[in-house]
Amino acid sequence: MKKWLFRLMIILILPLIWIVHFLITPLHINKADLAIEIEPGSSLKTIAFQLVDEKILNEPWRFIILGKVLGQSRKLRPGNYNLNPNITPYQLLKSFVEGRATEGSITFIEGQDLHSMLEKIKANDSIKKTMKPYDSKAIALAIGIPFESAEGQFFPDTYYFSRNTSDIEILKRAYKAMQKKLNYEWAHRAEEVPYRDSYEALIMASIIEKETGKSIEANLISGVFIHRLSINMKLQSDPTVIYGLGKKFTGDITKKDLMTDTPYNTYTREGLPPGPITMPSLISIRAALHPTKTDALYFVGKGDGTHYFSSNLNEHNNAVRKYQIK
């Protein structure tokens, strides 16, 4: 009797384990197959076979069983869907049931400036263009940004939206996302940071973003700049000079560029520049608010994306000769 009971339990449990494993295992969708359109009137079976045809599923039957077992087979909604590459079958089914359809998307990348963002918006056919002109001051005014410039005020991410969503609406979403992230990080900042407000932290984060492509260095570079400020030394950040030059920058920074005074030139002016110079990542924001305490005052690129840090000018000059002067 006990053997039969044990066998019965195995018979009942194995399919359950099989279904649960399928439910929670990421699909690992290829990047080329991230978009799918579900036609009105499509049945669960039709959708499952469509997912196989589009190489999102390997076979249809487990997805069909999943939909029927969960009682969702008649609740699937039509629309255009953009899928996360690591979405699970359960999340996929849930998206179809909740109608998380989208007809457009745009990705803002950390390190991009406002001009690059706006060019992306202009080139996106799903976005309704309402702003004229596309300039920083006009955008700041339209969105309600309490600064003259809108530079650096948007959080880098992918935003999904319905067709004909306005450019202003998308920018508002990105601005609100940045404010939410920035306010949270500001509330949890290290005690010793010298910024008067979160906007100054955002400015520093934007400089850190442009100074290094290696997230592991971000807090240390932040520490160098904080150290410079603490001894009334100019920040001397090349990216701020380049930003201030705008279209006048030819692609190779020169001594003349470093001495050309603009509001953003941190070689000719003390303290932080008047505003951000790019859209910083969350990593750079956190680095600005949690600098590594360091004696270093200088750093120079080593040619592999990392930097050599020095605590005095003599050591720095030697590093420049080693890594920069060929």
GROMACS .gro file of C-alpha atoms in nm:
model
  326
    1MET     CA    1   0.000   0.000   0.000
    2LYS     CA    2   0.281   0.239   0.093
    3LYS     CA    3   0.461   0.164  -0.236
    4TRP     CA    4   0.150   0.250  -0.438
    5LEU     CA    5   0.102   0.570  -0.238
    6PHE     CA    6   0.465   0.664  -0.297
    7ARG     CA    7   0.432   0.595  -0.670
    8LEU     CA    8   0.115   0.801  -0.685
    9MET     CA    9   0.289   1.092  -0.515
   10ILE     CA   10   0.576   1.069  -0.766
   11ILE     CA   11   0.329   1.065  -1.054
   12LEU     CA   12   0.160   1.378  -0.918
   13ILE     CA   13   0.473   1.567  -0.813
   14LEU     CA   14   0.689   1.518  -1.124
   15PRO     CA   15   0.454   1.705  -1.361
   16LEU     CA   16   0.427   1.982  -1.102
   17ILE     CA   17   0.807   2.014  -1.084
   18TRP     CA   18   0.821   2.010  -1.464
   19ILE     CA   19   0.566   2.292  -1.490
   20VAL     CA   20   0.726   2.504  -1.215
   21HIS     CA   21   1.069   2.466  -1.376
   22PHE     CA   22   0.927   2.582  -1.708
   23LEU     CA   23   0.747   2.871  -1.537
   24ILE     CA   24   1.057   3.026  -1.384
   25THR     CA   25   1.333   2.943  -1.634
   26PRO     CA   26   1.440   3.246  -1.845
   27LEU     CA   27   1.386   3.200  -2.219
   28HIS     CA   28   1.714   3.370  -2.326
   29ILE     CA   29   1.558   3.526  -2.635
   30ASN     CA   30   1.791   3.637  -2.914
   31LYS     CA   31   1.815   4.015  -2.949
   32ALA     CA   32   1.672   4.004  -3.300
   33ASP     CA   33   1.353   3.843  -3.169
   34LEU     CA   34   1.256   4.091  -2.898
   35ALA     CA   35   0.945   4.230  -3.070
   36ILE     CA   36   0.623   4.039  -3.133
   37GLU     CA   37   0.278   4.141  -3.257
   38ILE     CA   38  -0.027   3.950  -3.131
   39GLU     CA   39  -0.317   3.982  -3.374
   40PRO     CA   40  -0.675   4.041  -3.248
   41GLY     CA   41  -0.862   3.713  -3.205
   42SER     CA   42  -0.548   3.503  -3.158
   43SER     CA   43  -0.605   3.196  -2.942
   44LEU     CA   44  -0.363   3.058  -2.686
   45LYS     CA   45  -0.267   2.782  -2.930
   46THR     CA   46  -0.214   3.030  -3.215
   47ILE     CA   47   0.005   3.250  -2.996
   48ALA     CA   48   0.209   2.954  -2.872
   49PHE     CA   49   0.285   2.840  -3.227
   50GLN     CA   50   0.365   3.200  -3.325
   51LEU     CA   51   0.616   3.215  -3.040
   52VAL     CA   52   0.779   2.901  -3.177
   53ASP     CA   53   0.786   3.041  -3.531
   54GLU     CA   54   0.955   3.356  -3.403
   55LYS     CA   55   1.208   3.148  -3.205
   56ILE     CA   56   1.091   3.273  -2.867
   57LEU     CA   57   0.982   2.924  -2.758
   58ASN     CA   58   1.134   2.590  -2.860
   59GLU     CA   59   0.798   2.412  -2.862
   60PRO     CA   60   0.437   2.526  -2.797
   61TRP     CA   61   0.280   2.265  -2.572
   62ARG     CA   62   0.415   2.361  -2.232
   63PHE     CA   63   0.307   2.722  -2.289
   64ILE     CA   64  -0.040   2.602  -2.391
   65ILE     CA   65  -0.062   2.380  -2.082
   66LEU     CA   66   0.060   2.669  -1.866
   67GLY     CA   67  -0.212   2.900  -1.999
   68LYS     CA   68  -0.486   2.641  -1.948
   69VAL     CA   69  -0.372   2.534  -1.600
   70LEU     CA   70  -0.363   2.898  -1.486
   71GLY     CA   71  -0.699   2.969  -1.646
   72GLN     CA   72  -0.561   3.242  -1.872
   73SER     CA   73  -0.627   3.090  -2.215
   74ARG     CA   74  -0.914   3.329  -2.297
   75LYS     CA   75  -0.764   3.643  -2.142
   76LEU     CA   76  -0.476   3.714  -2.382
   77ARG     CA   77  -0.475   4.062  -2.532
   78PRO     CA   78  -0.360   4.166  -2.880
   79GLY     CA   79  -0.093   4.429  -2.937
   80ASN     CA   80   0.274   4.493  -3.002
   81TYR     CA   81   0.508   4.365  -2.733
   82ASN     CA   82   0.877   4.432  -2.667
   83LEU     CA   83   1.020   4.147  -2.462
   84ASN     CA   84   1.301   4.132  -2.211
   85PRO     CA   85   1.564   3.882  -2.338
   86ASN     CA   86   1.554   3.696  -2.005
   87ILE     CA   87   1.176   3.692  -1.959
   88THR     CA   88   1.031   3.371  -1.814
   89PRO     CA   89   0.731   3.187  -1.967
   90TYR     CA   90   0.518   3.295  -1.670
   91GLN     CA   91   0.617   3.661  -1.714
   92LEU     CA   92   0.549   3.630  -2.086
   93LEU     CA   93   0.200   3.492  -2.028
   94LYS     CA   94   0.135   3.758  -1.764
   95SER     CA   95   0.238   4.031  -2.011
   96PHE     CA   96  -0.011   3.902  -2.267
   97VAL     CA   97  -0.287   3.880  -2.004
   98GLU     CA   98  -0.225   4.228  -1.860
   99GLY     CA   99  -0.190   4.377  -2.208
  100ARG     CA  100   0.157   4.520  -2.159
  101ALA     CA  101   0.172   4.601  -2.526
  102THR     CA  102   0.390   4.874  -2.660
  103GLU     CA  103   0.427   5.024  -3.003
  104GLY     CA  104   0.746   5.215  -2.954
  105SER     CA  105   1.059   5.242  -2.748
  106ILE     CA  106   1.358   5.469  -2.710
  107THR     CA  107   1.683   5.414  -2.525
  108PHE     CA  108   1.877   5.695  -2.362
  109ILE     CA  109   2.235   5.590  -2.289
  110GLU     CA  110   2.454   5.714  -2.004
  111GLY     CA  111   2.723   5.947  -2.128
  112GLN     CA  112   2.502   6.094  -2.401
  113ASP     CA  113   2.446   6.467  -2.407
  114LEU     CA  114   2.111   6.638  -2.457
  115HIS     CA  115   2.176   6.699  -2.827
  116SER     CA  116   2.221   6.324  -2.888
  117MET     CA  117   1.901   6.251  -2.695
  118LEU     CA  118   1.702   6.497  -2.900
  119GLU     CA  119   1.839   6.358  -3.226
  120LYS     CA  120   1.717   6.015  -3.117
  121ILE     CA  121   1.373   6.155  -3.046
  122LYS     CA  122   1.359   6.330  -3.383
  123ALA     CA  123   1.451   6.006  -3.561
  124ASN     CA  124   1.189   5.795  -3.380
  125ASP     CA  125   0.879   5.762  -3.600
  126SER     CA  126   0.660   5.650  -3.308
  127ILE     CA  127   0.705   5.978  -3.120
  128LYS     CA  128   0.483   6.278  -3.184
  129LYS     CA  129   0.700   6.587  -3.230
  130THR     CA  130   0.551   6.886  -3.048
  131MET     CA  131   0.852   7.089  -2.936
  132LYS     CA  132   0.985   7.379  -3.141
  133PRO     CA  133   1.264   7.461  -3.101
  134TYR     CA  134   1.451   7.162  -2.959
  135ASP     CA  135   1.682   7.351  -2.726
  136SER     CA  136   1.784   7.309  -2.366
  137LYS     CA  137   1.614   7.617  -2.223
  138ALA     CA  138   1.283   7.548  -2.399
  139ILE     CA  139   1.281   7.189  -2.274
  140ALA     CA  140   1.362   7.293  -1.917
  141LEU     CA  141   1.075   7.542  -1.927
  142ALA     CA  142   0.826   7.297  -2.082
  143ILE     CA  143   0.903   7.018  -1.836
  144GLY     CA  144   0.932   7.236  -1.528
  145ILE     CA  145   1.302   7.183  -1.463
  146PRO     CA  146   1.406   7.458  -1.217
  147PHE     CA  147   1.732   7.530  -1.399
  148GLU     CA  148   1.818   7.702  -1.726
  149SER     CA  149   1.964   7.388  -1.879
  150ALA     CA  150   1.799   7.048  -1.921
  151GLU     CA  151   2.136   6.878  -1.971
  152GLY     CA  152   2.188   6.570  -1.755
  153GLN     CA  153   1.836   6.578  -1.611
  154PHE     CA  154   1.713   6.255  -1.769
  155PHE     CA  155   1.770   5.901  -1.645
  156PRO     CA  156   1.939   5.666  -1.893
  157ASP     CA  157   1.704   5.376  -1.962
  158THR     CA  158   1.476   5.223  -2.225
  159TYR     CA  159   1.130   5.380  -2.229
  160TYR     CA  160   0.830   5.206  -2.386
  161PHE     CA  161   0.526   5.398  -2.505
  162SER     CA  162   0.218   5.393  -2.726
  163ARG     CA  163   0.247   5.531  -3.078
  164ASN     CA  164   0.209   5.911  -3.103
  165THR     CA  165   0.316   5.970  -2.744
  166SER     CA  166   0.457   6.323  -2.744
  167ASP     CA  167   0.823   6.409  -2.709
  168ILE     CA  168   0.745   6.614  -2.399
  169GLU     CA  169   0.570   6.320  -2.232
  170ILE     CA  170   0.871   6.093  -2.287
  171LEU     CA  171   1.112   6.357  -2.159
  172LYS     CA  172   0.890   6.410  -1.854
  173ARG     CA  173   0.904   6.038  -1.778
  174ALA     CA  174   1.283   6.034  -1.809
  175TYR     CA  175   1.309   6.347  -1.592
  176LYS     CA  176   1.082   6.202  -1.322
  177ALA     CA  177   1.285   5.880  -1.328
  178MET     CA  178   1.605   6.077  -1.274
  179GLN     CA  179   1.453   6.281  -0.992
  180LYS     CA  180   1.333   5.966  -0.818
  181LYS     CA  181   1.676   5.801  -0.840
  182LEU     CA  182   1.865   6.118  -0.751
  183ASN     CA  183   1.647   6.205  -0.451
  184TYR     CA  184   1.684   5.854  -0.310
  185GLU     CA  185   2.061   5.851  -0.352
  186TRP     CA  186   2.088   6.204  -0.210
  187ALA     CA  187   1.896   6.095   0.100
  188HIS     CA  188   2.149   5.812   0.148
  189ARG     CA  189   2.465   6.010   0.068
  190ALA     CA  190   2.787   5.988   0.264
  191GLU     CA  191   2.816   6.250   0.539
  192GLU     CA  192   3.138   6.409   0.414
  193VAL     CA  193   3.030   6.510   0.063
  194PRO     CA  194   3.059   6.888   0.014
  195TYR     CA  195   2.763   6.951  -0.217
  196ARG     CA  196   2.504   7.207  -0.121
  197ASP     CA  197   2.223   7.016  -0.292
  198SER     CA  198   2.148   6.719  -0.516
  199TYR     CA  199   2.195   6.930  -0.829
  200GLU     CA  200   2.563   6.981  -0.746
  201ALA     CA  201   2.592   6.605  -0.693
  202LEU     CA  202   2.437   6.554  -1.038
  203ILE     CA  203   2.695   6.790  -1.189
  204MET     CA  204   2.979   6.594  -1.030
  205ALA     CA  205   2.823   6.264  -1.141
  206SER     CA  206   2.816   6.388  -1.500
  207ILE     CA  207   3.188   6.471  -1.484
  208ILE     CA  208   3.269   6.129  -1.338
  209GLU     CA  209   3.063   5.968  -1.616
  210LYS     CA  210   3.276   6.133  -1.884
  211GLU     CA  211   3.607   6.077  -1.706
  212THR     CA  212   3.594   5.698  -1.689
  213GLY     CA  213   3.433   5.407  -1.867
  214LYS     CA  214   3.531   5.172  -1.584
  215SER     CA  215   3.271   5.164  -1.308
  216ILE     CA  216   3.526   5.017  -1.067
  217GLU     CA  217   3.716   5.350  -1.079
  218ALA     CA  218   3.417   5.581  -1.040
  219ASN     CA  219   3.431   5.621  -0.661
  220LEU     CA  220   3.807   5.682  -0.667
  221ILE     CA  221   3.781   5.947  -0.938
  222SER     CA  222   3.505   6.105  -0.731
  223GLY     CA  223   3.744   6.101  -0.435
  224VAL     CA  224   4.015   6.277  -0.638
  225PHE     CA  225   3.778   6.558  -0.737
  226ILE     CA  226   3.649   6.594  -0.381
  227HIS     CA  227   4.011   6.610  -0.261
  228ARG     CA  228   4.085   6.886  -0.512
  229LEU     CA  229   3.782   7.086  -0.400
  230SER     CA  230   3.880   7.046  -0.034
  231ILE     CA  231   4.215   7.221  -0.093
  232ASN     CA  232   4.069   7.487  -0.324
  233MET     CA  233   4.235   7.331  -0.628
  234LYS     CA  234   4.062   7.364  -0.965
  235LEU     CA  235   3.889   7.047  -1.087
  236GLN     CA  236   4.084   7.054  -1.416
  237SER     CA  237   3.855   6.809  -1.595
  238ASP     CA  238   3.906   6.782  -1.973
  239PRO     CA  239   3.544   6.675  -2.045
  240THR     CA  240   3.415   7.002  -1.897
  241VAL     CA  241   3.643   7.196  -2.132
  242ILE     CA  242   3.520   6.996  -2.431
  243TYR     CA  243   3.156   7.053  -2.333
  244GLY     CA  244   3.212   7.426  -2.294
  245LEU     CA  245   3.374   7.452  -2.636
  246GLY     CA  246   3.075   7.289  -2.804
  247LYS     CA  247   3.106   7.285  -3.183
  248LYS     CA  248   3.442   7.462  -3.161
  249PHE     CA  249   3.603   7.144  -3.031
  250THR     CA  250   3.795   6.978  -3.316
  251GLY     CA  251   3.838   6.633  -3.163
  252ASP     CA  252   4.184   6.667  -3.006
  253ILE     CA  253   4.211   6.875  -2.691
  254THR     CA  254   4.494   7.131  -2.700
  255LYS     CA  255   4.663   7.366  -2.452
  256LYS     CA  256   4.475   7.648  -2.624
  257ASP     CA  257   4.146   7.467  -2.551
  258LEU     CA  258   4.241   7.429  -2.186
  259MET     CA  259   4.306   7.803  -2.158
  260THR     CA  260   3.994   7.909  -2.353
  261ASP     CA  261   3.762   8.039  -2.084
  262THR     CA  262   3.399   7.926  -2.085
  263PRO     CA  263   3.155   7.886  -1.795
  264TYR     CA  264   3.232   7.513  -1.805
  265ASN     CA  265   3.611   7.532  -1.819
  266THR     CA  266   3.733   7.389  -1.488
  267TYR     CA  267   4.094   7.479  -1.573
  268THR     CA  268   4.015   7.852  -1.578
  269ARG     CA  269   3.734   7.857  -1.320
  270GLU     CA  270   3.710   7.728  -0.965
  271GLY     CA  271   3.455   7.486  -0.829
  272LEU     CA  272   3.192   7.295  -1.019
  273PRO     CA  273   3.069   7.405  -1.362
  274PRO     CA  274   2.720   7.565  -1.375
  275GLY     CA  275   2.545   7.246  -1.483
  276PRO     CA  276   2.584   6.880  -1.582
  277ILE     CA  277   2.778   6.799  -1.900
  278THR     CA  278   2.610   6.467  -1.980
  279MET     CA  279   2.353   6.215  -1.864
  280PRO     CA  280   2.514   6.022  -1.576
  281SER     CA  281   2.451   5.660  -1.488
  282LEU     CA  282   2.329   5.548  -1.148
  283ILE     CA  283   2.683   5.420  -1.084
  284SER     CA  284   2.826   5.769  -1.138
  285ILE     CA  285   2.558   5.928  -0.919
  286ARG     CA  286   2.639   5.688  -0.638
  287ALA     CA  287   3.011   5.750  -0.688
  288ALA     CA  288   2.959   6.125  -0.658
  289LEU     CA  289   2.775   6.072  -0.331
  290HIS     CA  290   3.014   5.807  -0.194
  291PRO     CA  291   3.367   5.916  -0.288
  292THR     CA  292   3.662   5.700  -0.193
  293LYS     CA  293   3.883   5.883   0.054
  294THR     CA  294   4.221   5.922  -0.114
  295ASP     CA  295   4.546   6.119  -0.110
  296ALA     CA  296   4.549   6.114  -0.490
  297LEU     CA  297   4.517   6.447  -0.669
  298TYR     CA  298   4.591   6.340  -1.024
  299PHE     CA  299   4.509   6.061  -1.266
  300VAL     CA  300   4.612   5.980  -1.621
  301GLY     CA  301   4.474   5.732  -1.873
  302LYS     CA  302   4.679   5.415  -1.917
  303GLY     CA  303   4.546   5.342  -2.264
  304ASP     CA  304   4.334   5.045  -2.160
  305GLY     CA  305   4.039   5.239  -2.019
  306THR     CA  306   4.183   5.253  -1.667
  307HIS     CA  307   4.385   5.528  -1.497
  308TYR     CA  308   4.702   5.567  -1.295
  309PHE     CA  309   4.647   5.774  -0.979
  310SER     CA  310   4.914   5.996  -0.820
  311SER     CA  311   4.931   6.196  -0.498
  312ASN     CA  312   5.186   6.452  -0.620
  313LEU     CA  313   5.272   6.634  -0.942
  314ASN     CA  314   5.613   6.470  -0.987
  315GLU     CA  315   5.463   6.121  -0.975
  316HIS     CA  316   5.186   6.233  -1.211
  317ASN     CA  317   5.431   6.376  -1.463
  318ASN     CA  318   5.624   6.049  -1.462
  319ALA     CA  319   5.299   5.862  -1.526
  320VAL     CA  320   5.213   6.098  -1.812
  321ARG     CA  321   5.551   6.028  -1.972
  322LYS     CA  322   5.500   5.655  -1.928
  323TYR     CA  323   5.141   5.624  -2.049
  324GLN     CA  324   5.074   5.925  -2.271
  325ILE     CA  325   5.395   6.041  -2.438
  326LYS     CA  326   5.503   5.799  -2.709
   0.00000   0.00000   0.00000
